[in-house]
Amino acid sequence: MRHIEMFWRCSSCSHRNLGRHQVCQQCKNAKDGSEEYEMPEDPSSAVSVTDEALLRMATAGPNWRCAYCESDQRAFDGSCKNCGAALPGPSEEPSPPPPELPPETKKRKRLPWYVWALIIGVFVCCPCFVCASQQEKPQALHVKGVTWEHTVSVERYRLTDKEGFAEDRPDGALQVKTLGARHHHDEKILTGYETVYYTEKRQDGYTTESYKDKEACGEDCSRTPKKCKETCTSNKNGFATCKETCTGGEERCTTRYCTVKKTRKVPRYVDERRSRKEPRYRSEPREAPWFAWKEWTWSHDRDVKARGNTLTTHWPSEAELKPAQALLNGEKERDTRKGTYSVVFQGAEAKPDVTYTPKSLEEFQRFGIGSTHNVQEKDGEVSVVVEEKPSTSGK
Ligand SMILES: [Zn+2]
Ligand SMILES: [Zn+2]
């Protein structure tokens, strides 16, 4: 750190005065506030101040201004050297202006994100809601027609013809007959052994192998270039303080790697010729007796159906269910029953008819021709909303 002397130009006679003077050396006018101190053209080549008296001025702090004659006075002078007035007391100093308030933010208030989300949601989803509600809304439709079908599936327990090997035949098989021999399976028969030769790797000691490896072997260092700069700032008393700031000059090091030759032991293998005996087979067909027999089993015989297009349903009559020919001795029958029902509604306006499939006979009988029901179509599936009012169809 060092001090240099500044200059000021007299506003009356334009004389260039040294910073140490408070009075123009040419016209003797006292320096005032309008006459600013100027830095020398090249501050770095300006000579350093070493004189005791000048150093005292340089380090005294900023000048003060005489309140009566407006001349510049040194900090260590208690009274004005120009007019004799005293240094102004702290009470006369004007109070600093209040800190300026930050400028009013005039940014337009943005809509919060959830408002945007709501607006987008309404615009994107509204059409969906509309069409979904149209699709899901039940419609009052008239019953145009009904159909039903009752199916009785009859199975009969009877003697059945069967064929197979002895292991397929049940204990209760009747009228067993032999139908000669048939191919049952192929048997593997050992015909002998064959010697097969092959080579196998066998470890036979070690060999020494050399290889290259990288190892740390010191450091490579370099110093970054050092740059210094002197900056001078005015002390506001005719002098300036200059400081030198430097950057760089640090040492940077990186590890250096060297290639080194190393050796290691690796196992050594040799090919060894070996042999083994492998069995050889031939395939020979084997036969077994084939049988025919009779066996009592249940099997499907016939379906008997009854159909209609009114709400009055019935099952096939006893006469219809009777077998065409009388059952043989030991034969018997059993049946399973299944009903399917369908209701066709007249489509609303120009829309096609809607077909509904009731789950039970009881449900089917609620759909009198011309009666109105709330029909709902959703994803191609038709359902009927049950009305609150009690059914008036008397029995
Ligand atoms: Zn002058
Ligand atoms: Zn004065």
mmCIF file of C-alpha atoms and ligand atoms in Angstrom:
data_model
loop_
_atom_site.group_PDB
_atom_site.id
_atom_site.type_symbol
_atom_site.label_atom_id
_atom_site.label_comp_id
_atom_site.label_asym_id
_atom_site.label_seq_id
_atom_site.Cartn_x
_atom_site.Cartn_y
_atom_site.Cartn_z
ATOM 1 C CA MET A 1 0.000 0.000 0.000
ATOM 2 C CA ARG A 2 1.268 3.437 -0.921
ATOM 3 C CA HIS A 3 0.005 7.004 -1.272
ATOM 4 C CA ILE A 4 0.246 9.268 -4.307
ATOM 5 C CA GLU A 5 -0.551 12.937 -4.677
ATOM 6 C CA MET A 6 -3.556 14.106 -6.747
ATOM 7 C CA PHE A 7 -4.211 17.485 -8.493
ATOM 8 C CA TRP A 8 -6.943 20.104 -8.664
ATOM 9 C CA ARG A 9 -7.558 22.804 -11.270
ATOM 10 C CA CYS A 10 -8.364 26.315 -10.080
ATOM 11 C CA SER A 11 -11.779 27.425 -11.422
ATOM 12 C CA SER A 12 -10.649 31.109 -11.442
ATOM 13 C CA CYS A 13 -7.305 30.945 -13.266
ATOM 14 C CA SER A 14 -7.144 27.303 -14.518
ATOM 15 C CA HIS A 15 -3.833 26.721 -12.714
ATOM 16 C CA ARG A 16 -3.112 23.088 -11.999
ATOM 17 C CA ASN A 17 -2.358 22.795 -8.236
ATOM 18 C CA LEU A 18 -0.839 19.896 -6.274
ATOM 19 C CA GLY A 19 -3.172 18.086 -3.857
ATOM 20 C CA ARG A 20 -1.163 19.347 -0.859
ATOM 21 C CA HIS A 21 -2.299 22.971 -1.477
ATOM 22 C CA GLN A 22 -5.598 24.377 -0.189
ATOM 23 C CA VAL A 23 -5.048 27.731 -1.914
ATOM 24 C CA CYS A 24 -4.370 28.304 -5.637
ATOM 25 C CA GLN A 25 -0.614 28.834 -6.073
ATOM 26 C CA GLN A 26 -1.229 31.354 -8.853
ATOM 27 C CA CYS A 27 -4.296 33.499 -7.891
ATOM 28 C CA LYS A 28 -4.443 32.689 -4.140
ATOM 29 C CA ASN A 29 -8.152 31.763 -4.237
ATOM 30 C CA ALA A 30 -9.109 29.103 -1.649
ATOM 31 C CA LYS A 31 -10.072 25.653 -3.053
ATOM 32 C CA ASP A 32 -13.843 25.036 -2.936
ATOM 33 C CA GLY A 33 -16.167 22.079 -3.532
ATOM 34 C CA SER A 34 -16.536 22.693 -7.274
ATOM 35 C CA GLU A 35 -12.830 21.999 -7.789
ATOM 36 C CA GLU A 36 -12.557 18.203 -7.825
ATOM 37 C CA TYR A 37 -9.304 16.319 -7.141
ATOM 38 C CA GLU A 38 -7.961 14.607 -10.284
ATOM 39 C CA MET A 39 -5.924 11.405 -10.511
ATOM 40 C CA PRO A 40 -2.518 11.672 -12.280
ATOM 41 C CA GLU A 41 -2.590 10.434 -15.941
ATOM 42 C CA ASP A 42 -0.803 7.192 -15.049
ATOM 43 C CA PRO A 43 -1.277 6.476 -11.301
ATOM 44 C CA SER A 44 1.029 3.407 -11.389
ATOM 45 C CA SER A 45 4.039 5.530 -12.439
ATOM 46 C CA ALA A 46 3.219 8.337 -9.982
ATOM 47 C CA VAL A 47 5.846 8.731 -7.222
ATOM 48 C CA SER A 48 4.962 7.510 -3.725
ATOM 49 C CA VAL A 49 4.496 10.091 -0.981
ATOM 50 C CA THR A 50 7.233 9.653 1.657
ATOM 51 C CA ASP A 51 7.414 13.082 3.329
ATOM 52 C CA GLU A 52 6.104 12.980 6.943
ATOM 53 C CA ALA A 53 3.961 16.126 6.602
ATOM 54 C CA LEU A 54 2.413 14.976 3.314
ATOM 55 C CA LEU A 55 1.736 11.463 4.701
ATOM 56 C CA ARG A 56 -0.116 13.079 7.611
ATOM 57 C CA MET A 57 -2.364 14.898 5.115
ATOM 58 C CA ALA A 58 -2.866 11.734 3.007
ATOM 59 C CA THR A 59 -4.001 9.616 5.958
ATOM 60 C CA ALA A 60 -6.072 12.265 7.779
ATOM 61 C CA GLY A 61 -9.423 11.382 6.166
ATOM 62 C CA PRO A 62 -11.651 13.400 3.796
ATOM 63 C CA ASN A 63 -11.673 17.206 3.765
ATOM 64 C CA TRP A 64 -14.525 19.153 5.308
ATOM 65 C CA ARG A 65 -16.301 22.139 3.851
ATOM 66 C CA CYS A 66 -16.482 25.525 5.606
ATOM 67 C CA ALA A 67 -20.146 26.424 6.105
ATOM 68 C CA TYR A 68 -19.390 30.197 5.724
ATOM 69 C CA CYS A 69 -16.890 30.568 2.871
ATOM 70 C CA GLU A 70 -17.494 27.108 1.261
ATOM 71 C CA SER A 71 -13.754 26.431 1.045
ATOM 72 C CA ASP A 72 -12.161 22.991 1.441
ATOM 73 C CA GLN A 73 -10.427 22.369 4.802
ATOM 74 C CA ARG A 74 -8.203 19.504 6.030
ATOM 75 C CA ALA A 75 -9.650 16.971 8.504
ATOM 76 C CA PHE A 76 -7.061 17.814 11.189
ATOM 77 C CA ASP A 77 -7.792 21.589 11.009
ATOM 78 C CA GLY A 78 -10.273 22.515 13.729
ATOM 79 C CA SER A 79 -11.205 25.863 12.133
ATOM 80 C CA CYS A 80 -11.335 27.318 8.600
ATOM 81 C CA LYS A 81 -7.900 28.517 7.466
ATOM 82 C CA ASN A 82 -9.624 30.810 4.958
ATOM 83 C CA CYS A 83 -12.149 32.672 7.149
ATOM 84 C CA GLY A 84 -11.558 31.378 10.691
ATOM 85 C CA ALA A 85 -14.985 29.767 11.185
ATOM 86 C CA ALA A 86 -15.181 26.700 13.428
ATOM 87 C CA LEU A 87 -15.683 23.081 12.238
ATOM 88 C CA PRO A 88 -19.483 22.491 12.088
ATOM 89 C CA GLY A 89 -20.779 20.432 15.025
ATOM 90 C CA PRO A 90 -22.599 17.139 14.543
ATOM 91 C CA SER A 91 -25.956 18.786 15.567
ATOM 92 C CA GLU A 92 -25.916 21.092 12.533
ATOM 93 C CA GLU A 93 -25.531 18.238 10.116
ATOM 94 C CA PRO A 94 -28.701 17.631 8.165
ATOM 95 C CA SER A 95 -30.362 14.355 9.005
ATOM 96 C CA PRO A 96 -29.946 11.793 6.246
ATOM 97 C CA PRO A 97 -32.978 11.402 3.976
ATOM 98 C CA PRO A 98 -35.182 8.376 4.779
ATOM 99 C CA PRO A 99 -34.227 5.282 2.768
ATOM 100 C CA GLU A 100 -36.063 5.225 -0.519
ATOM 101 C CA LEU A 101 -38.895 2.757 -0.607
ATOM 102 C CA PRO A 102 -38.525 0.018 -3.217
ATOM 103 C CA PRO A 103 -40.481 0.875 -6.378
ATOM 104 C CA GLU A 104 -44.045 -0.412 -6.342
ATOM 105 C CA THR A 105 -44.277 -3.710 -8.191
ATOM 106 C CA LYS A 106 -46.501 -3.013 -11.138
ATOM 107 C CA LYS A 107 -46.474 -6.615 -12.424
ATOM 108 C CA ARG A 108 -49.913 -7.768 -13.521
ATOM 109 C CA LYS A 109 -51.199 -10.371 -11.099
ATOM 110 C CA ARG A 110 -51.087 -13.817 -12.664
ATOM 111 C CA LEU A 111 -53.922 -16.300 -12.289
ATOM 112 C CA PRO A 112 -52.962 -19.070 -9.836
ATOM 113 C CA TRP A 113 -52.239 -22.461 -11.450
ATOM 114 C CA TYR A 114 -55.364 -24.143 -10.086
ATOM 115 C CA VAL A 115 -57.602 -21.630 -11.813
ATOM 116 C CA TRP A 116 -55.899 -22.489 -15.120
ATOM 117 C CA ALA A 117 -56.208 -26.207 -14.336
ATOM 118 C CA LEU A 118 -59.943 -25.730 -13.709
ATOM 119 C CA ILE A 119 -60.451 -23.780 -16.963
ATOM 120 C CA ILE A 120 -58.525 -26.365 -19.022
ATOM 121 C CA GLY A 121 -60.330 -29.191 -17.215
ATOM 122 C CA VAL A 122 -63.749 -27.714 -18.040
ATOM 123 C CA PHE A 123 -62.863 -27.145 -21.732
ATOM 124 C CA VAL A 124 -61.237 -30.535 -22.263
ATOM 125 C CA CYS A 125 -63.614 -32.647 -20.224
ATOM 126 C CA CYS A 126 -66.950 -30.930 -20.891
ATOM 127 C CA PRO A 127 -67.575 -32.691 -24.248
ATOM 128 C CA CYS A 128 -66.706 -36.013 -22.604
ATOM 129 C CA PHE A 129 -69.156 -35.387 -19.780
ATOM 130 C CA VAL A 130 -71.849 -34.481 -22.278
ATOM 131 C CA CYS A 131 -71.436 -37.565 -24.458
ATOM 132 C CA ALA A 132 -70.899 -39.848 -21.457
ATOM 133 C CA SER A 133 -74.061 -38.588 -19.805
ATOM 134 C CA GLN A 134 -75.963 -39.016 -23.081
ATOM 135 C CA GLN A 135 -74.736 -42.572 -23.358
ATOM 136 C CA GLU A 136 -75.290 -43.442 -19.726
ATOM 137 C CA LYS A 137 -78.627 -41.705 -19.281
ATOM 138 C CA PRO A 138 -81.438 -44.277 -19.065
ATOM 139 C CA GLN A 139 -84.103 -43.885 -21.741
ATOM 140 C CA ALA A 140 -87.770 -44.792 -21.408
ATOM 141 C CA LEU A 141 -88.370 -47.380 -24.181
ATOM 142 C CA HIS A 142 -91.404 -49.479 -25.147
ATOM 143 C CA VAL A 143 -91.258 -53.267 -25.312
ATOM 144 C CA LYS A 144 -91.721 -54.212 -28.988
ATOM 145 C CA GLY A 145 -91.407 -57.980 -28.716
ATOM 146 C CA VAL A 146 -90.306 -60.867 -26.481
ATOM 147 C CA THR A 147 -88.915 -64.344 -27.214
ATOM 148 C CA TRP A 148 -88.042 -67.262 -24.964
ATOM 149 C CA GLU A 149 -86.522 -70.716 -25.423
ATOM 150 C CA HIS A 150 -86.588 -73.587 -22.898
ATOM 151 C CA THR A 151 -84.137 -76.409 -23.568
ATOM 152 C CA VAL A 152 -84.175 -79.822 -21.877
ATOM 153 C CA SER A 153 -80.896 -81.673 -22.436
ATOM 154 C CA VAL A 154 -81.424 -85.447 -22.024
ATOM 155 C CA GLU A 155 -78.577 -87.845 -21.162
ATOM 156 C CA ARG A 156 -78.935 -91.617 -21.261
ATOM 157 C CA TYR A 157 -77.193 -94.292 -19.238
ATOM 158 C CA ARG A 158 -76.547 -97.142 -21.688
ATOM 159 C CA LEU A 159 -74.189 -99.860 -22.822
ATOM 160 C CA THR A 160 -71.454 -98.321 -24.980
ATOM 161 C CA ASP A 161 -68.959 -100.039 -27.295
ATOM 162 C CA LYS A 162 -65.302 -99.484 -26.316
ATOM 163 C CA GLU A 163 -61.903 -100.711 -27.556
ATOM 164 C CA GLY A 164 -58.408 -100.624 -26.074
ATOM 165 C CA PHE A 165 -55.512 -102.430 -24.423
ATOM 166 C CA ALA A 166 -55.958 -104.332 -21.167
ATOM 167 C CA GLU A 167 -54.895 -101.325 -19.065
ATOM 168 C CA ASP A 168 -57.653 -99.112 -20.571
ATOM 169 C CA ARG A 169 -60.446 -101.623 -19.679
ATOM 170 C CA PRO A 170 -62.485 -100.985 -16.495
ATOM 171 C CA ASP A 171 -63.313 -103.742 -14.010
ATOM 172 C CA GLY A 172 -67.020 -103.592 -14.931
ATOM 173 C CA ALA A 173 -66.410 -104.231 -18.665
ATOM 174 C CA LEU A 174 -68.968 -106.598 -20.286
ATOM 175 C CA GLN A 175 -68.830 -108.881 -23.325
ATOM 176 C CA VAL A 176 -65.009 -108.677 -23.562
ATOM 177 C CA LYS A 177 -63.602 -109.916 -26.913
ATOM 178 C CA THR A 178 -59.981 -110.191 -28.117
ATOM 179 C CA LEU A 179 -59.285 -108.518 -31.480
ATOM 180 C CA GLY A 180 -55.747 -109.857 -31.997
ATOM 181 C CA ALA A 181 -52.468 -108.033 -31.241
ATOM 182 C CA ARG A 182 -51.613 -104.382 -31.965
ATOM 183 C CA HIS A 183 -48.459 -102.259 -31.751
ATOM 184 C CA HIS A 184 -48.214 -101.143 -28.119
ATOM 185 C CA HIS A 185 -44.760 -99.497 -27.783
ATOM 186 C CA ASP A 186 -41.105 -99.566 -28.958
ATOM 187 C CA GLU A 187 -38.480 -101.102 -26.708
ATOM 188 C CA LYS A 188 -34.799 -100.033 -26.559
ATOM 189 C CA ILE A 189 -32.512 -103.067 -26.744
ATOM 190 C CA LEU A 190 -28.812 -102.797 -25.915
ATOM 191 C CA THR A 191 -26.727 -103.964 -28.863
ATOM 192 C CA GLY A 192 -23.230 -103.304 -27.504
ATOM 193 C CA TYR A 193 -20.703 -100.582 -26.627
ATOM 194 C CA GLU A 194 -18.712 -98.212 -28.789
ATOM 195 C CA THR A 195 -15.429 -96.551 -27.842
ATOM 196 C CA VAL A 196 -15.622 -92.766 -28.270
ATOM 197 C CA TYR A 197 -12.414 -90.679 -28.308
ATOM 198 C CA TYR A 198 -12.234 -87.095 -27.124
ATOM 199 C CA THR A 199 -9.660 -84.546 -25.939
ATOM 200 C CA GLU A 200 -9.740 -82.799 -22.590
ATOM 201 C CA LYS A 201 -7.650 -79.910 -21.256
ATOM 202 C CA ARG A 202 -5.502 -80.793 -18.289
ATOM 203 C CA GLN A 203 -3.466 -78.343 -16.184
ATOM 204 C CA ASP A 204 0.253 -79.020 -16.505
ATOM 205 C CA GLY A 205 2.104 -76.561 -14.250
ATOM 206 C CA TYR A 206 2.467 -72.789 -14.742
ATOM 207 C CA THR A 207 4.108 -70.422 -17.191
ATOM 208 C CA THR A 208 5.386 -66.913 -16.487
ATOM 209 C CA GLU A 209 3.712 -64.207 -18.525
ATOM 210 C CA SER A 210 4.923 -60.623 -18.799
ATOM 211 C CA TYR A 211 2.517 -57.745 -19.180
ATOM 212 C CA LYS A 212 2.475 -53.976 -19.098
ATOM 213 C CA ASP A 213 0.917 -52.003 -16.266
ATOM 214 C CA LYS A 214 0.622 -48.330 -15.327
ATOM 215 C CA GLU A 215 1.986 -47.104 -12.034
ATOM 216 C CA ALA A 216 2.151 -43.702 -10.329
ATOM 217 C CA CYS A 217 5.728 -42.362 -10.599
ATOM 218 C CA GLY A 218 5.820 -38.800 -9.300
ATOM 219 C CA GLU A 219 4.035 -35.580 -10.158
ATOM 220 C CA ASP A 220 3.951 -33.077 -12.996
ATOM 221 C CA CYS A 221 3.687 -29.561 -11.578
ATOM 222 C CA SER A 222 3.280 -26.135 -13.132
ATOM 223 C CA ARG A 223 2.707 -22.669 -11.718
ATOM 224 C CA THR A 224 -0.134 -20.512 -13.023
ATOM 225 C CA PRO A 225 1.080 -17.067 -14.247
ATOM 226 C CA LYS A 226 0.932 -14.332 -11.606
ATOM 227 C CA LYS A 227 -0.853 -11.107 -12.558
ATOM 228 C CA CYS A 228 -0.735 -7.956 -10.413
ATOM 229 C CA LYS A 229 -2.690 -4.731 -10.790
ATOM 230 C CA GLU A 230 -2.534 -1.475 -8.822
ATOM 231 C CA THR A 231 -5.796 0.348 -8.121
ATOM 232 C CA CYS A 232 -5.853 3.857 -6.665
ATOM 233 C CA THR A 233 -8.815 5.470 -4.880
ATOM 234 C CA SER A 234 -9.138 9.101 -3.890
ATOM 235 C CA ASN A 235 -8.892 9.903 -0.151
ATOM 236 C CA LYS A 236 -10.863 13.146 -0.872
ATOM 237 C CA ASN A 237 -8.020 15.214 0.616
ATOM 238 C CA GLY A 238 -5.649 15.677 -2.348
ATOM 239 C CA PHE A 239 -4.092 12.230 -2.055
ATOM 240 C CA ALA A 240 -4.996 8.717 -3.200
ATOM 241 C CA THR A 241 -4.285 5.314 -1.668
ATOM 242 C CA CYS A 242 -2.994 2.671 -4.089
ATOM 243 C CA LYS A 243 -3.211 -1.038 -3.434
ATOM 244 C CA GLU A 244 -1.780 -3.897 -5.442
ATOM 245 C CA THR A 245 -3.920 -6.991 -5.908
ATOM 246 C CA CYS A 246 -2.433 -10.147 -7.424
ATOM 247 C CA THR A 247 -3.974 -13.323 -8.849
ATOM 248 C CA GLY A 248 -2.429 -16.617 -9.941
ATOM 249 C CA GLY A 249 0.949 -17.999 -8.913
ATOM 250 C CA GLU A 250 -0.536 -21.249 -7.484
ATOM 251 C CA GLU A 251 1.142 -24.585 -8.120
ATOM 252 C CA ARG A 252 -0.956 -27.240 -9.843
ATOM 253 C CA CYS A 253 0.181 -30.865 -9.783
ATOM 254 C CA THR A 254 -1.077 -34.024 -11.465
ATOM 255 C CA THR A 255 0.037 -37.567 -10.783
ATOM 256 C CA ARG A 256 2.367 -38.913 -13.464
ATOM 257 C CA TYR A 257 1.883 -42.507 -14.619
ATOM 258 C CA CYS A 258 4.612 -44.672 -16.056
ATOM 259 C CA THR A 259 4.337 -47.952 -17.970
ATOM 260 C CA VAL A 260 6.118 -50.754 -16.150
ATOM 261 C CA LYS A 261 6.767 -54.360 -17.111
ATOM 262 C CA LYS A 262 5.433 -56.964 -14.710
ATOM 263 C CA THR A 263 5.222 -60.746 -14.664
ATOM 264 C CA ARG A 264 2.578 -63.125 -13.383
ATOM 265 C CA LYS A 265 2.068 -66.870 -13.207
ATOM 266 C CA VAL A 266 -0.665 -68.340 -15.379
ATOM 267 C CA PRO A 267 -1.746 -71.990 -15.430
ATOM 268 C CA ARG A 268 -0.652 -73.976 -18.469
ATOM 269 C CA TYR A 269 -2.920 -76.560 -20.071
ATOM 270 C CA VAL A 270 -2.208 -79.489 -22.338
ATOM 271 C CA ASP A 271 -4.635 -81.406 -24.551
ATOM 272 C CA GLU A 272 -5.048 -84.988 -23.387
ATOM 273 C CA ARG A 273 -6.573 -87.691 -25.551
ATOM 274 C CA ARG A 274 -9.085 -89.848 -23.714
ATOM 275 C CA SER A 275 -11.747 -92.401 -24.512
ATOM 276 C CA ARG A 276 -14.980 -93.693 -23.030
ATOM 277 C CA LYS A 277 -17.433 -96.492 -23.824
ATOM 278 C CA GLU A 278 -20.947 -95.507 -24.871
ATOM 279 C CA PRO A 279 -23.892 -97.956 -25.019
ATOM 280 C CA ARG A 280 -25.658 -98.449 -28.392
ATOM 281 C CA TYR A 281 -29.344 -99.407 -28.684
ATOM 282 C CA ARG A 282 -31.765 -100.532 -31.339
ATOM 283 C CA SER A 283 -35.526 -100.003 -31.231
ATOM 284 C CA GLU A 284 -37.868 -103.060 -31.383
ATOM 285 C CA PRO A 285 -41.681 -102.881 -31.660
ATOM 286 C CA ARG A 286 -43.687 -104.677 -28.972
ATOM 287 C CA GLU A 287 -47.285 -105.861 -29.401
ATOM 288 C CA ALA A 288 -50.098 -106.398 -26.882
ATOM 289 C CA PRO A 289 -53.624 -107.837 -27.129
ATOM 290 C CA TRP A 290 -56.384 -105.395 -28.261
ATOM 291 C CA PHE A 291 -59.851 -105.797 -26.758
ATOM 292 C CA ALA A 292 -63.428 -104.788 -27.529
ATOM 293 C CA TRP A 293 -66.002 -104.555 -24.706
ATOM 294 C CA LYS A 294 -69.230 -102.937 -23.575
ATOM 295 C CA GLU A 295 -69.470 -100.478 -20.656
ATOM 296 C CA TRP A 296 -72.337 -98.607 -18.898
ATOM 297 C CA THR A 297 -71.846 -94.817 -19.326
ATOM 298 C CA TRP A 298 -73.830 -91.563 -19.343
ATOM 299 C CA SER A 299 -73.835 -89.789 -22.710
ATOM 300 C CA HIS A 300 -75.816 -86.958 -24.318
ATOM 301 C CA ASP A 301 -78.788 -88.224 -26.302
ATOM 302 C CA ARG A 302 -80.974 -85.285 -27.434
ATOM 303 C CA ASP A 303 -82.112 -81.717 -26.803
ATOM 304 C CA VAL A 304 -85.859 -81.022 -26.621
ATOM 305 C CA LYS A 305 -86.855 -77.357 -27.037
ATOM 306 C CA ALA A 306 -89.953 -75.238 -26.428
ATOM 307 C CA ARG A 307 -90.138 -71.691 -27.854
ATOM 308 C CA GLY A 308 -92.549 -68.771 -27.779
ATOM 309 C CA ASN A 309 -92.981 -64.998 -28.298
ATOM 310 C CA THR A 310 -95.333 -64.153 -25.413
ATOM 311 C CA LEU A 311 -94.723 -63.804 -21.676
ATOM 312 C CA THR A 312 -96.452 -67.173 -21.077
ATOM 313 C CA THR A 313 -93.751 -69.849 -21.066
ATOM 314 C CA HIS A 314 -93.779 -73.638 -20.615
ATOM 315 C CA TRP A 315 -91.357 -76.559 -20.692
ATOM 316 C CA PRO A 316 -91.501 -79.423 -23.264
ATOM 317 C CA SER A 317 -94.367 -81.763 -22.335
ATOM 318 C CA GLU A 318 -93.869 -85.288 -20.913
ATOM 319 C CA ALA A 319 -94.906 -86.649 -24.334
ATOM 320 C CA GLU A 320 -92.248 -84.583 -26.077
ATOM 321 C CA LEU A 321 -89.621 -85.671 -23.555
ATOM 322 C CA LYS A 322 -90.369 -89.389 -23.938
ATOM 323 C CA PRO A 323 -87.722 -91.310 -25.900
ATOM 324 C CA ALA A 324 -88.702 -92.274 -29.461
ATOM 325 C CA GLN A 325 -88.180 -95.966 -28.625
ATOM 326 C CA ALA A 326 -88.654 -97.657 -25.263
ATOM 327 C CA LEU A 327 -85.579 -97.904 -23.045
ATOM 328 C CA LEU A 328 -83.709 -101.203 -22.961
ATOM 329 C CA ASN A 329 -83.283 -103.172 -19.773
ATOM 330 C CA GLY A 330 -80.951 -101.307 -17.374
ATOM 331 C CA GLU A 331 -81.081 -98.041 -19.366
ATOM 332 C CA LYS A 332 -82.184 -94.797 -17.674
ATOM 333 C CA GLU A 333 -82.361 -91.078 -18.485
ATOM 334 C CA ARG A 334 -81.735 -87.778 -16.723
ATOM 335 C CA ASP A 335 -82.066 -84.179 -17.898
ATOM 336 C CA THR A 336 -80.808 -80.634 -17.266
ATOM 337 C CA ARG A 337 -82.962 -77.581 -18.016
ATOM 338 C CA LYS A 338 -81.952 -74.152 -19.292
ATOM 339 C CA GLY A 339 -84.017 -71.105 -20.269
ATOM 340 C CA THR A 340 -82.942 -68.143 -22.425
ATOM 341 C CA TYR A 341 -85.028 -64.962 -22.675
ATOM 342 C CA SER A 342 -84.869 -61.903 -24.893
ATOM 343 C CA VAL A 343 -86.691 -58.550 -24.883
ATOM 344 C CA VAL A 344 -86.618 -56.128 -27.856
ATOM 345 C CA PHE A 345 -87.274 -52.437 -27.153
ATOM 346 C CA GLN A 346 -88.415 -49.992 -29.831
ATOM 347 C CA GLY A 347 -85.450 -47.624 -30.372
ATOM 348 C CA ALA A 348 -85.958 -43.991 -29.377
ATOM 349 C CA GLU A 349 -86.650 -41.702 -32.369
ATOM 350 C CA ALA A 350 -84.554 -42.869 -35.350
ATOM 351 C CA LYS A 351 -82.258 -45.119 -33.298
ATOM 352 C CA PRO A 352 -82.078 -48.909 -33.826
ATOM 353 C CA ASP A 353 -83.966 -51.363 -31.605
ATOM 354 C CA VAL A 354 -82.306 -52.384 -28.314
ATOM 355 C CA THR A 355 -82.162 -56.051 -27.278
ATOM 356 C CA TYR A 356 -82.012 -56.983 -23.591
ATOM 357 C CA THR A 357 -81.411 -60.431 -22.111
ATOM 358 C CA PRO A 358 -83.157 -60.945 -18.724
ATOM 359 C CA LYS A 359 -81.279 -63.211 -16.321
ATOM 360 C CA SER A 360 -84.305 -65.246 -15.101
ATOM 361 C CA LEU A 361 -87.871 -66.196 -15.996
ATOM 362 C CA GLU A 362 -89.151 -64.043 -13.127
ATOM 363 C CA GLU A 363 -87.380 -60.980 -14.539
ATOM 364 C CA PHE A 364 -88.493 -61.791 -18.119
ATOM 365 C CA GLN A 365 -92.167 -61.722 -17.105
ATOM 366 C CA ARG A 366 -91.960 -58.033 -16.127
ATOM 367 C CA PHE A 367 -91.647 -57.023 -19.830
ATOM 368 C CA GLY A 368 -95.237 -56.977 -21.128
ATOM 369 C CA ILE A 369 -95.581 -55.921 -24.785
ATOM 370 C CA GLY A 370 -95.970 -52.116 -24.930
ATOM 371 C CA SER A 371 -94.800 -51.562 -21.316
ATOM 372 C CA THR A 372 -92.203 -48.820 -20.722
ATOM 373 C CA HIS A 373 -88.841 -49.351 -19.008
ATOM 374 C CA ASN A 374 -85.778 -47.269 -18.281
ATOM 375 C CA VAL A 375 -83.116 -48.775 -20.555
ATOM 376 C CA GLN A 376 -79.447 -47.900 -20.140
ATOM 377 C CA GLU A 377 -76.748 -48.586 -22.762
ATOM 378 C CA LYS A 378 -73.173 -48.450 -21.576
ATOM 379 C CA ASP A 379 -70.123 -49.831 -23.418
ATOM 380 C CA GLY A 380 -72.445 -51.903 -25.625
ATOM 381 C CA GLU A 381 -74.060 -53.557 -22.591
ATOM 382 C CA VAL A 382 -77.776 -53.090 -22.076
ATOM 383 C CA SER A 383 -79.322 -52.949 -18.596
ATOM 384 C CA VAL A 384 -82.768 -52.040 -17.289
ATOM 385 C CA VAL A 385 -83.235 -49.704 -14.327
ATOM 386 C CA VAL A 386 -85.921 -51.147 -12.038
ATOM 387 C CA GLU A 387 -88.861 -48.759 -11.572
ATOM 388 C CA GLU A 388 -89.866 -47.687 -8.075
ATOM 389 C CA LYS A 389 -93.628 -48.147 -8.633
ATOM 390 C CA PRO A 390 -94.940 -51.649 -7.809
ATOM 391 C CA SER A 391 -95.683 -53.989 -10.715
ATOM 392 C CA THR A 392 -99.406 -54.048 -11.663
ATOM 393 C CA SER A 393 -99.304 -57.179 -13.789
ATOM 394 C CA GLY A 394 -101.726 -59.453 -11.901
ATOM 395 C CA LYS A 395 -101.393 -63.191 -11.944
HETATM 396 ZN ZN ZN B 1 -5.959 30.303 -9.270
HETATM 397 ZN ZN ZN B 2 -14.058 29.555 5.767
#
